[in-house]
Amino acid sequence: VKPDLFKYRLGAKPIYQRLRDQIANGDYALGQAIPSSRALARELGVSRTTVTVAYEQLAAEGYVSVRQGSRPVIAVSFADQETRIENPTPPKSWHQNMSRYGRKLADLGDLPQPSPERLLVNFRYGEVDFRNFPAGLWRKAITAAISQRFDVLAYGQPQGSLTLRRALQKYLWRARSINCHIGQIFVVSGSQQGLDILSRILLDPESKFIIENPCYGMARLAFATNGATPIPIEVDEFGMVTSELGDHDARLAYVTPSHQYPLGGVLPVERRLELLEWSTKQDAWIIEDDYDSEFRYDVKPLPPLWAVADNDRVIYVGTVSKTLSPRMRIGYVIVPDTLIRVFEAAKQLADRHSSMLEQDALAELIESGGYERHIRRQRRVNQKRRERLIEAMEAQFGQLVKIEGTQAGLHVVAWFNDLPASSEERLIDRARELGVGIYSVRPLCNPPLSQNGKDRIGLVMGYGSIDEALINKGVRLLKKAYLDTKSAIE
Amino acid sequence: VKPDLFKYRLGAKPIYQRLRDQIANGDYALGQAIPSSRALARELGVSRTTVTVAYEQLAAEGYVSVRQGSRPVIAVSFADQETRIENPTPPKSWHQNMSRYGRKLADLGDLPQPSPERLLVNFRYGEVDFRNFPAGLWRKAITAAISQRFDVLAYGQPQGSLTLRRALQKYLWRARSINCHIGQIFVVSGSQQGLDILSRILLDPESKFIIENPCYGMARLAFATNGATPIPIEVDEFGMVTSELGDHDARLAYVTPSHQYPLGGVLPVERRLELLEWSTKQDAWIIEDDYDSEFRYDVKPLPPLWAVADNDRVIYVGTVSKTLSPRMRIGYVIVPDTLIRVFEAAKQLADRHSSMLEQDALAELIESGGYERHIRRQRRVNQKRRERLIEAMEAQFGQLVKIEGTQAGLHVVAWFNDLPASSEERLIDRARELGVGIYSVRPLCNPPLSQNGKDRIGLVMGYGSIDEALINKGVRLLKKAYLDTKSAIE
């Protein structure tokens, strides 16, 4: 097929067609002015006559109205179109032109997406109540950061903003007993990027990795999609059952010792030591995801593995997604000296560095003390939410439900003793009809749990984004969904 | 080795040691107060006595001064330490615990880093003059974006902010004749992330890819570090010599047709058609990096390959690094329908999505018309800089130097006819001594150029960050460096 030279000289027809498509797409609002023919002609490098011909055609078909001396104005209205392509599964032939990684992604099916659904009460984990966001402090910090003056605007360091790393170093020491030098700290675009980079620099397709079961799904995907094989280790109410680590020969273990996700256990000291011992013996890395350790309630904090390990094998991952906002995309990774250079190169090739403005603002927020005051305030707010939730669940369900994982974090797990696992979908659907979002533990289990979850319904109930007053209402509606489900299956 | 249980109860000694290390590191300024013993004890979950013992030891050694009733104050000053570890090359044994990708990164050597060096005139490409940054507009846009109200703060869509993608869709049509639907647009953290994701989803270690020679080094690294093999195609003053594409069987070609980096050619229509024909025949992707197309001067713009291709094989990559700031990390990728789903999954696993605040601010800036007004202003400013540079080079060097790639962008290439390539380092060093930063084409050539650059010195001279008045001075000093080099080698 000989390509058409004509296409390099834009004529009136393609200009007309594209504008028409855009108008039909709802990209312009009714009454909005489009560029003048002179301006568009200049931008496109075509004659003004060419644009005028296109505009006249659009006017003739009623898309725009043209008046002498002013810019044409959109004359029709189209509703916003659905922008997500629902089924763009590539035909098999296209697969040949992707990498194995790409083909794997194509076959993954849909990853969890934020749903735009409006619910009365949504127990989804991972969201933050906007009313708790320190908007005033953040505006002040952003304003300070945006007022910085530079000689030239140049790329920053792959490690991230120096002021933020200095602030984080001190914060992590105060808050988590972590003693590291600044060169070990990397600012990443959310902990997800940290996990993805670690997966790339540590795991080959033929590698194995230890993962908790159930676990944080996006971590499992980050490690497994590169091709590595997961070795799932069962989790009980105290976290990973480390006695099952045995002699498993894996390149790394991904763990959430401060507050197991999703089951909520705080890993006891004995198990921590067993895990560290395993890592020394197997010469394996430990990735410690400390995703919500800022929120702990009745317990004395245990220092993270990073602070007590003496084997240079622990990599620490933290985030501000739970303390500030998941939309901000700021996380941090602390690596042993031996990984600094490789992590730096990987981060630089991945995106050069994370955006600087919000990093500098966060540094300002931490240095001013505002970040830790905000966390202390949030700890109290979330402690109340947690109490409200536990009280309400006990009042409504009593012995029918067992609540676990309550010592820390922003979620608990509720095990329903009295409904068969087979009725789970029905319970979730009924709750949704009543305006309550609930989420099963099951999709996070792979393979299915052998003990705890075997024939029970387990719900991950996040409370970090729910108004205290609504928690009771949500649980009452959940009780109604439970009763409806119960009578439907009997 | 049995790990030490004691380490789980922090004593006074580690607290003392870590504070001492931090003070010695220069993390606290002279006179700065450290946390009160009560506050630190609460944070660390230890008794106040433990912290007091640590503080007394620090005071005894002169690190802090303690006064009854107030917080201890740093009593010594240490200069800022160099934070970058200069030679952390891991010992060979550690390599076993990294992936092949990680080992490759470890062996890469240092990637180009922003140097903190202060120069009188720096012809480094890729930096933007801060005085040209639309600080007022940006502050306004950020303020508007930060004032948005939400129900809950939840993760965004992997594709990026919907308002930004709507704004980009219209902008790209106006500015680049690109007609795409919103689902095809992905906001990425700078074009580097776009290239890295494309490399991961398209290239296997055994794949081959076409790349210009010389080329943009970070693109080559993004593709080659995954293991794929580059097929370099020679570049002349018009861009890639597409007749050399022949029957090369590659998975993709990476090209800069609007303004070849670094040699500056604008790819003529005939070559564009040859490239598209090759891609159809070989069933290969084309990645079109339109990194600085906003800046073109005496030429009519050619529409990008994306706008004219009819083979669904072109992937378009753009950025605001040149128009606004490289520190901002906002780029965009437009993919064919068949790649939407895979790119979306890859972006979600890489970092879920890019930070939302600056995306929303950029949407505001584009929708207000401010972005394009800024670009037009910048085009005039940079056109003057370009004229100043060409005039100065001609005045100082006349026939000794040939300037190429002047039609577009923010850099030109200067070929020195009269100095042997072997004196290049000397010229660069001498210029640096005189306060002028100049940069060779040579590191971007792999293999070394056969025609143009064979025994000539070629400099990539960026002018986007240099004050117009300083350009002349820089070129005069360059002439002095040239004369000094000349007489030194004769």
PDB file of N, CA, C and O in Angstrom, chain A residues 215-267:
ATOM      1  N   CYS A 215      -3.235 -11.495  50.877  1.00  0.00           N
ATOM      2  CA  CYS A 215      -2.250 -10.402  50.799  1.00  0.00           C
ATOM      3  C   CYS A 215      -2.817  -9.216  50.044  1.00  0.00           C
ATOM      4  O   CYS A 215      -3.919  -9.258  49.493  1.00  0.00           O
ATOM      5  N   TYR A 216      -2.021  -8.170  50.009  1.00  0.00           N
ATOM      6  CA  TYR A 216      -2.339  -6.974  49.244  1.00  0.00           C
ATOM      7  C   TYR A 216      -2.187  -7.313  47.758  1.00  0.00           C
ATOM      8  O   TYR A 216      -1.089  -7.600  47.281  1.00  0.00           O
ATOM      9  N   GLY A 217      -3.304  -7.276  47.045  1.00  0.00           N
ATOM     10  CA  GLY A 217      -3.326  -7.778  45.673  1.00  0.00           C
ATOM     11  C   GLY A 217      -2.391  -7.069  44.712  1.00  0.00           C
ATOM     12  O   GLY A 217      -1.770  -7.699  43.851  1.00  0.00           O
ATOM     13  N   MET A 218      -2.247  -5.741  44.860  1.00  0.00           N
ATOM     14  CA  MET A 218      -1.412  -4.999  43.913  1.00  0.00           C
ATOM     15  C   MET A 218       0.073  -5.313  44.114  1.00  0.00           C
ATOM     16  O   MET A 218       0.872  -5.132  43.204  1.00  0.00           O
ATOM     17  N   ALA A 219       0.451  -5.756  45.310  1.00  0.00           N
ATOM     18  CA  ALA A 219       1.839  -6.164  45.535  1.00  0.00           C
ATOM     19  C   ALA A 219       2.085  -7.500  44.837  1.00  0.00           C
ATOM     20  O   ALA A 219       3.067  -7.675  44.110  1.00  0.00           O
ATOM     21  N   ARG A 220       1.162  -8.435  45.049  1.00  0.00           N
ATOM     22  CA  ARG A 220       1.290  -9.741  44.413  1.00  0.00           C
ATOM     23  C   ARG A 220       1.407  -9.574  42.896  1.00  0.00           C
ATOM     24  O   ARG A 220       2.259 -10.189  42.250  1.00  0.00           O
ATOM     25  N   LEU A 221       0.558  -8.709  42.326  1.00  0.00           N
ATOM     26  CA  LEU A 221       0.590  -8.490  40.885  1.00  0.00           C
ATOM     27  C   LEU A 221       1.915  -7.880  40.442  1.00  0.00           C
ATOM     28  O   LEU A 221       2.470  -8.248  39.415  1.00  0.00           O
ATOM     29  N   ALA A 222       2.413  -6.909  41.225  1.00  0.00           N
ATOM     30  CA  ALA A 222       3.672  -6.258  40.843  1.00  0.00           C
ATOM     31  C   ALA A 222       4.800  -7.283  40.765  1.00  0.00           C
ATOM     32  O   ALA A 222       5.661  -7.210  39.894  1.00  0.00           O
ATOM     33  N   PHE A 223       4.787  -8.257  41.681  1.00  0.00           N
ATOM     34  CA  PHE A 223       5.864  -9.251  41.668  1.00  0.00           C
ATOM     35  C   PHE A 223       5.601 -10.353  40.638  1.00  0.00           C
ATOM     36  O   PHE A 223       6.504 -10.779  39.937  1.00  0.00           O
ATOM     37  N   ALA A 224       4.355 -10.810  40.563  1.00  0.00           N
ATOM     38  CA  ALA A 224       4.070 -11.991  39.742  1.00  0.00           C
ATOM     39  C   ALA A 224       3.990 -11.658  38.254  1.00  0.00           C
ATOM     40  O   ALA A 224       4.285 -12.509  37.415  1.00  0.00           O
ATOM     41  N   THR A 225       3.601 -10.417  37.912  1.00  0.00           N
ATOM     42  CA  THR A 225       3.398 -10.125  36.492  1.00  0.00           C
ATOM     43  C   THR A 225       4.714 -10.136  35.726  1.00  0.00           C
ATOM     44  O   THR A 225       4.747 -10.444  34.540  1.00  0.00           O
ATOM     45  N   ASN A 226       5.796  -9.838  36.400  1.00  0.00           N
ATOM     46  CA  ASN A 226       7.104  -9.967  35.746  1.00  0.00           C
ATOM     47  C   ASN A 226       7.420 -11.426  35.445  1.00  0.00           C
ATOM     48  O   ASN A 226       8.383 -11.722  34.746  1.00  0.00           O
ATOM     49  N   GLY A 227       6.662 -12.325  36.014  1.00  0.00           N
ATOM     50  CA  GLY A 227       6.861 -13.734  35.693  1.00  0.00           C
ATOM     51  C   GLY A 227       7.272 -14.590  36.868  1.00  0.00           C
ATOM     52  O   GLY A 227       7.261 -15.812  36.790  1.00  0.00           O
ATOM     53  N   ALA A 228       7.645 -13.952  37.991  1.00  0.00           N
ATOM     54  CA  ALA A 228       8.128 -14.728  39.131  1.00  0.00           C
ATOM     55  C   ALA A 228       6.980 -15.515  39.776  1.00  0.00           C
ATOM     56  O   ALA A 228       5.810 -15.168  39.638  1.00  0.00           O
ATOM     57  N   THR A 229       7.341 -16.566  40.502  1.00  0.00           N
ATOM     58  CA  THR A 229       6.345 -17.476  41.079  1.00  0.00           C
ATOM     59  C   THR A 229       6.132 -17.180  42.559  1.00  0.00           C
ATOM     60  O   THR A 229       7.093 -17.190  43.333  1.00  0.00           O
ATOM     61  N   PRO A 230       4.896 -16.943  42.967  1.00  0.00           N
ATOM     62  CA  PRO A 230       4.625 -16.698  44.381  1.00  0.00           C
ATOM     63  C   PRO A 230       4.636 -17.987  45.201  1.00  0.00           C
ATOM     64  O   PRO A 230       4.163 -19.021  44.735  1.00  0.00           O
ATOM     65  N   ILE A 231       5.203 -17.913  46.394  1.00  0.00           N
ATOM     66  CA  ILE A 231       5.055 -18.993  47.374  1.00  0.00           C
ATOM     67  C   ILE A 231       4.184 -18.424  48.488  1.00  0.00           C
ATOM     68  O   ILE A 231       4.657 -17.629  49.309  1.00  0.00           O
ATOM     69  N   PRO A 232       2.894 -18.749  48.505  1.00  0.00           N
ATOM     70  CA  PRO A 232       2.009 -18.160  49.506  1.00  0.00           C
ATOM     71  C   PRO A 232       2.225 -18.800  50.869  1.00  0.00           C
ATOM     72  O   PRO A 232       2.356 -20.018  50.980  1.00  0.00           O
ATOM     73  N   ILE A 233       2.318 -17.988  51.907  1.00  0.00           N
ATOM     74  CA  ILE A 233       2.438 -18.474  53.288  1.00  0.00           C
ATOM     75  C   ILE A 233       1.184 -18.034  54.038  1.00  0.00           C
ATOM     76  O   ILE A 233       0.809 -16.853  54.006  1.00  0.00           O
ATOM     77  N   GLU A 234       0.576 -18.980  54.689  1.00  0.00           N
ATOM     78  CA  GLU A 234      -0.698 -18.746  55.380  1.00  0.00           C
ATOM     79  C   GLU A 234      -0.564 -17.635  56.451  1.00  0.00           C
ATOM     80  O   GLU A 234       0.489 -17.464  57.062  1.00  0.00           O
ATOM     81  N   VAL A 235      -1.645 -16.901  56.611  1.00  0.00           N
ATOM     82  CA  VAL A 235      -1.701 -15.846  57.611  1.00  0.00           C
ATOM     83  C   VAL A 235      -2.762 -16.211  58.641  1.00  0.00           C
ATOM     84  O   VAL A 235      -3.850 -16.667  58.275  1.00  0.00           O
ATOM     85  N   ASP A 236      -2.443 -16.054  59.929  1.00  0.00           N
ATOM     86  CA  ASP A 236      -3.495 -16.204  60.937  1.00  0.00           C
ATOM     87  C   ASP A 236      -3.739 -14.850  61.606  1.00  0.00           C
ATOM     88  O   ASP A 236      -3.290 -13.820  61.090  1.00  0.00           O
ATOM     89  N   GLU A 237      -4.412 -14.850  62.735  1.00  0.00           N
ATOM     90  CA  GLU A 237      -4.766 -13.557  63.322  1.00  0.00           C
ATOM     91  C   GLU A 237      -3.568 -12.764  63.826  1.00  0.00           C
ATOM     92  O   GLU A 237      -3.694 -11.587  64.161  1.00  0.00           O
ATOM     93  N   PHE A 238      -2.393 -13.405  63.887  1.00  0.00           N
ATOM     94  CA  PHE A 238      -1.176 -12.683  64.299  1.00  0.00           C
ATOM     95  C   PHE A 238      -0.285 -12.302  63.114  1.00  0.00           C
ATOM     96  O   PHE A 238       0.808 -11.802  63.298  1.00  0.00           O
ATOM     97  N   GLY A 239      -0.746 -12.602  61.919  1.00  0.00           N
ATOM     98  CA  GLY A 239       0.083 -12.305  60.745  1.00  0.00           C
ATOM     99  C   GLY A 239       0.632 -13.575  60.127  1.00  0.00           C
ATOM    100  O   GLY A 239       0.107 -14.669  60.356  1.00  0.00           O
ATOM    101  N   MET A 240       1.708 -13.411  59.348  1.00  0.00           N
ATOM    102  CA  MET A 240       2.267 -14.549  58.626  1.00  0.00           C
ATOM    103  C   MET A 240       2.705 -15.664  59.582  1.00  0.00           C
ATOM    104  O   MET A 240       3.355 -15.404  60.594  1.00  0.00           O
ATOM    105  N   VAL A 241       2.340 -16.900  59.249  1.00  0.00           N
ATOM    106  CA  VAL A 241       2.754 -18.046  60.058  1.00  0.00           C
ATOM    107  C   VAL A 241       4.185 -18.405  59.642  1.00  0.00           C
ATOM    108  O   VAL A 241       4.419 -19.210  58.751  1.00  0.00           O
ATOM    109  N   THR A 242       5.135 -17.760  60.314  1.00  0.00           N
ATOM    110  CA  THR A 242       6.525 -17.827  59.846  1.00  0.00           C
ATOM    111  C   THR A 242       7.129 -19.215  59.988  1.00  0.00           C
ATOM    112  O   THR A 242       8.130 -19.516  59.333  1.00  0.00           O
ATOM    113  N   SER A 243       6.519 -20.063  60.830  1.00  0.00           N
ATOM    114  CA  SER A 243       7.065 -21.423  60.944  1.00  0.00           C
ATOM    115  C   SER A 243       6.944 -22.161  59.615  1.00  0.00           C
ATOM    116  O   SER A 243       7.663 -23.117  59.365  1.00  0.00           O
ATOM    117  N   GLU A 244       6.061 -21.683  58.749  1.00  0.00           N
ATOM    118  CA  GLU A 244       5.915 -22.335  57.442  1.00  0.00           C
ATOM    119  C   GLU A 244       6.968 -21.887  56.431  1.00  0.00           C
ATOM    120  O   GLU A 244       6.998 -22.381  55.302  1.00  0.00           O
ATOM    121  N   LEU A 245       7.804 -20.936  56.816  1.00  0.00           N
ATOM    122  CA  LEU A 245       8.838 -20.478  55.883  1.00  0.00           C
ATOM    123  C   LEU A 245       9.838 -21.593  55.580  1.00  0.00           C
ATOM    124  O   LEU A 245      10.325 -21.718  54.458  1.00  0.00           O
ATOM    125  N   GLY A 246      10.139 -22.376  56.622  1.00  0.00           N
ATOM    126  CA  GLY A 246      11.002 -23.531  56.479  1.00  0.00           C
ATOM    127  C   GLY A 246      12.253 -23.223  55.677  1.00  0.00           C
ATOM    128  O   GLY A 246      12.949 -22.232  55.937  1.00  0.00           O
ATOM    129  N   ASP A 247      12.520 -24.034  54.690  1.00  0.00           N
ATOM    130  CA  ASP A 247      13.706 -23.835  53.863  1.00  0.00           C
ATOM    131  C   ASP A 247      13.337 -23.311  52.484  1.00  0.00           C
ATOM    132  O   ASP A 247      14.082 -23.504  51.522  1.00  0.00           O
ATOM    133  N   HIS A 248      12.186 -22.677  52.383  1.00  0.00           N
ATOM    134  CA  HIS A 248      11.783 -22.152  51.072  1.00  0.00           C
ATOM    135  C   HIS A 248      12.885 -21.283  50.498  1.00  0.00           C
ATOM    136  O   HIS A 248      13.358 -20.346  51.131  1.00  0.00           O
ATOM    137  N   ASP A 249      13.252 -21.581  49.296  1.00  0.00           N
ATOM    138  CA  ASP A 249      14.330 -20.867  48.640  1.00  0.00           C
ATOM    139  C   ASP A 249      13.716 -19.798  47.738  1.00  0.00           C
ATOM    140  O   ASP A 249      13.319 -20.077  46.611  1.00  0.00           O
ATOM    141  N   ALA A 250      13.593 -18.578  48.249  1.00  0.00           N
ATOM    142  CA  ALA A 250      12.968 -17.508  47.467  1.00  0.00           C
ATOM    143  C   ALA A 250      13.911 -16.317  47.411  1.00  0.00           C
ATOM    144  O   ALA A 250      14.769 -16.149  48.273  1.00  0.00           O
ATOM    145  N   ARG A 251      13.743 -15.478  46.404  1.00  0.00           N
ATOM    146  CA  ARG A 251      14.597 -14.295  46.263  1.00  0.00           C
ATOM    147  C   ARG A 251      14.196 -13.221  47.257  1.00  0.00           C
ATOM    148  O   ARG A 251      15.030 -12.440  47.714  1.00  0.00           O
ATOM    149  N   LEU A 252      12.901 -13.167  47.598  1.00  0.00           N
ATOM    150  CA  LEU A 252      12.455 -12.147  48.548  1.00  0.00           C
ATOM    151  C   LEU A 252      11.157 -12.573  49.221  1.00  0.00           C
ATOM    152  O   LEU A 252      10.464 -13.479  48.734  1.00  0.00           O
ATOM    153  N   ALA A 253      10.866 -11.894  50.334  1.00  0.00           N
ATOM    154  CA  ALA A 253       9.578 -12.072  51.001  1.00  0.00           C
ATOM    155  C   ALA A 253       8.936 -10.697  51.145  1.00  0.00           C
ATOM    156  O   ALA A 253       9.595  -9.739  51.552  1.00  0.00           O
ATOM    157  N   TYR A 254       7.656 -10.615  50.782  1.00  0.00           N
ATOM    158  CA  TYR A 254       6.914  -9.362  50.938  1.00  0.00           C
ATOM    159  C   TYR A 254       6.006  -9.503  52.159  1.00  0.00           C
ATOM    160  O   TYR A 254       5.183 -10.412  52.209  1.00  0.00           O
ATOM    161  N   VAL A 255       6.187  -8.615  53.157  1.00  0.00           N
ATOM    162  CA  VAL A 255       5.433  -8.753  54.406  1.00  0.00           C
ATOM    163  C   VAL A 255       4.877  -7.418  54.895  1.00  0.00           C
ATOM    164  O   VAL A 255       5.394  -6.352  54.564  1.00  0.00           O
ATOM    165  N   THR A 256       3.822  -7.508  55.705  1.00  0.00           N
ATOM    166  CA  THR A 256       3.200  -6.334  56.323  1.00  0.00           C
ATOM    167  C   THR A 256       3.136  -6.567  57.833  1.00  0.00           C
ATOM    168  O   THR A 256       2.060  -6.763  58.394  1.00  0.00           O
ATOM    169  N   PRO A 257       4.312  -6.539  58.509  1.00  0.00           N
ATOM    170  CA  PRO A 257       4.358  -6.940  59.909  1.00  0.00           C
ATOM    171  C   PRO A 257       3.642  -5.988  60.870  1.00  0.00           C
ATOM    172  O   PRO A 257       3.133  -6.423  61.897  1.00  0.00           O
ATOM    173  N   SER A 258       3.574  -4.693  60.567  1.00  0.00           N
ATOM    174  CA  SER A 258       2.954  -3.766  61.509  1.00  0.00           C
ATOM    175  C   SER A 258       1.451  -3.982  61.604  1.00  0.00           C
ATOM    176  O   SER A 258       0.837  -3.730  62.638  1.00  0.00           O
ATOM    177  N   HIS A 259       0.863  -4.424  60.508  1.00  0.00           N
ATOM    178  CA  HIS A 259      -0.590  -4.602  60.456  1.00  0.00           C
ATOM    179  C   HIS A 259      -0.875  -5.372  59.175  1.00  0.00           C
ATOM    180  O   HIS A 259      -0.936  -4.789  58.101  1.00  0.00           O
ATOM    181  N   GLN A 260      -1.025  -6.684  59.330  1.00  0.00           N
ATOM    182  CA  GLN A 260      -1.133  -7.510  58.134  1.00  0.00           C
ATOM    183  C   GLN A 260      -2.304  -7.069  57.261  1.00  0.00           C
ATOM    184  O   GLN A 260      -3.409  -6.856  57.758  1.00  0.00           O
ATOM    185  N   TYR A 261      -2.024  -6.922  55.951  1.00  0.00           N
ATOM    186  CA  TYR A 261      -3.128  -6.632  55.058  1.00  0.00           C
ATOM    187  C   TYR A 261      -3.506  -7.904  54.333  1.00  0.00           C
ATOM    188  O   TYR A 261      -2.668  -8.513  53.695  1.00  0.00           O
ATOM    189  N   PRO A 262      -4.779  -8.344  54.410  1.00  0.00           N
ATOM    190  CA  PRO A 262      -5.926  -7.670  55.008  1.00  0.00           C
ATOM    191  C   PRO A 262      -6.308  -8.132  56.409  1.00  0.00           C
ATOM    192  O   PRO A 262      -7.130  -7.481  57.044  1.00  0.00           O
ATOM    193  N   LEU A 263      -5.726  -9.216  56.936  1.00  0.00           N
ATOM    194  CA  LEU A 263      -6.334  -9.803  58.145  1.00  0.00           C
ATOM    195  C   LEU A 263      -6.064  -9.020  59.424  1.00  0.00           C
ATOM    196  O   LEU A 263      -6.703  -9.237  60.443  1.00  0.00           O
ATOM    197  N   GLY A 264      -5.067  -8.106  59.399  1.00  0.00           N
ATOM    198  CA  GLY A 264      -4.954  -7.148  60.487  1.00  0.00           C
ATOM    199  C   GLY A 264      -4.073  -7.542  61.655  1.00  0.00           C
ATOM    200  O   GLY A 264      -3.974  -6.806  62.635  1.00  0.00           O
ATOM    201  N   GLY A 265      -3.405  -8.707  61.599  1.00  0.00           N
ATOM    202  CA  GLY A 265      -2.561  -9.112  62.702  1.00  0.00           C
ATOM    203  C   GLY A 265      -1.316  -8.248  62.837  1.00  0.00           C
ATOM    204  O   GLY A 265      -0.814  -7.703  61.858  1.00  0.00           O
ATOM    205  N   VAL A 266      -0.826  -8.085  64.091  1.00  0.00           N
ATOM    206  CA  VAL A 266       0.452  -7.424  64.335  1.00  0.00           C
ATOM    207  C   VAL A 266       1.459  -8.538  64.603  1.00  0.00           C
ATOM    208  O   VAL A 266       1.311  -9.297  65.573  1.00  0.00           O
ATOM    209  N   LEU A 267       2.456  -8.678  63.773  1.00  0.00           N
ATOM    210  CA  LEU A 267       3.368  -9.816  63.850  1.00  0.00           C
ATOM    211  C   LEU A 267       4.139  -9.804  65.173  1.00  0.00           C
ATOM    212  O   LEU A 267       4.824  -8.829  65.476  1.00  0.00           O
TER     213      LEU A 267
END
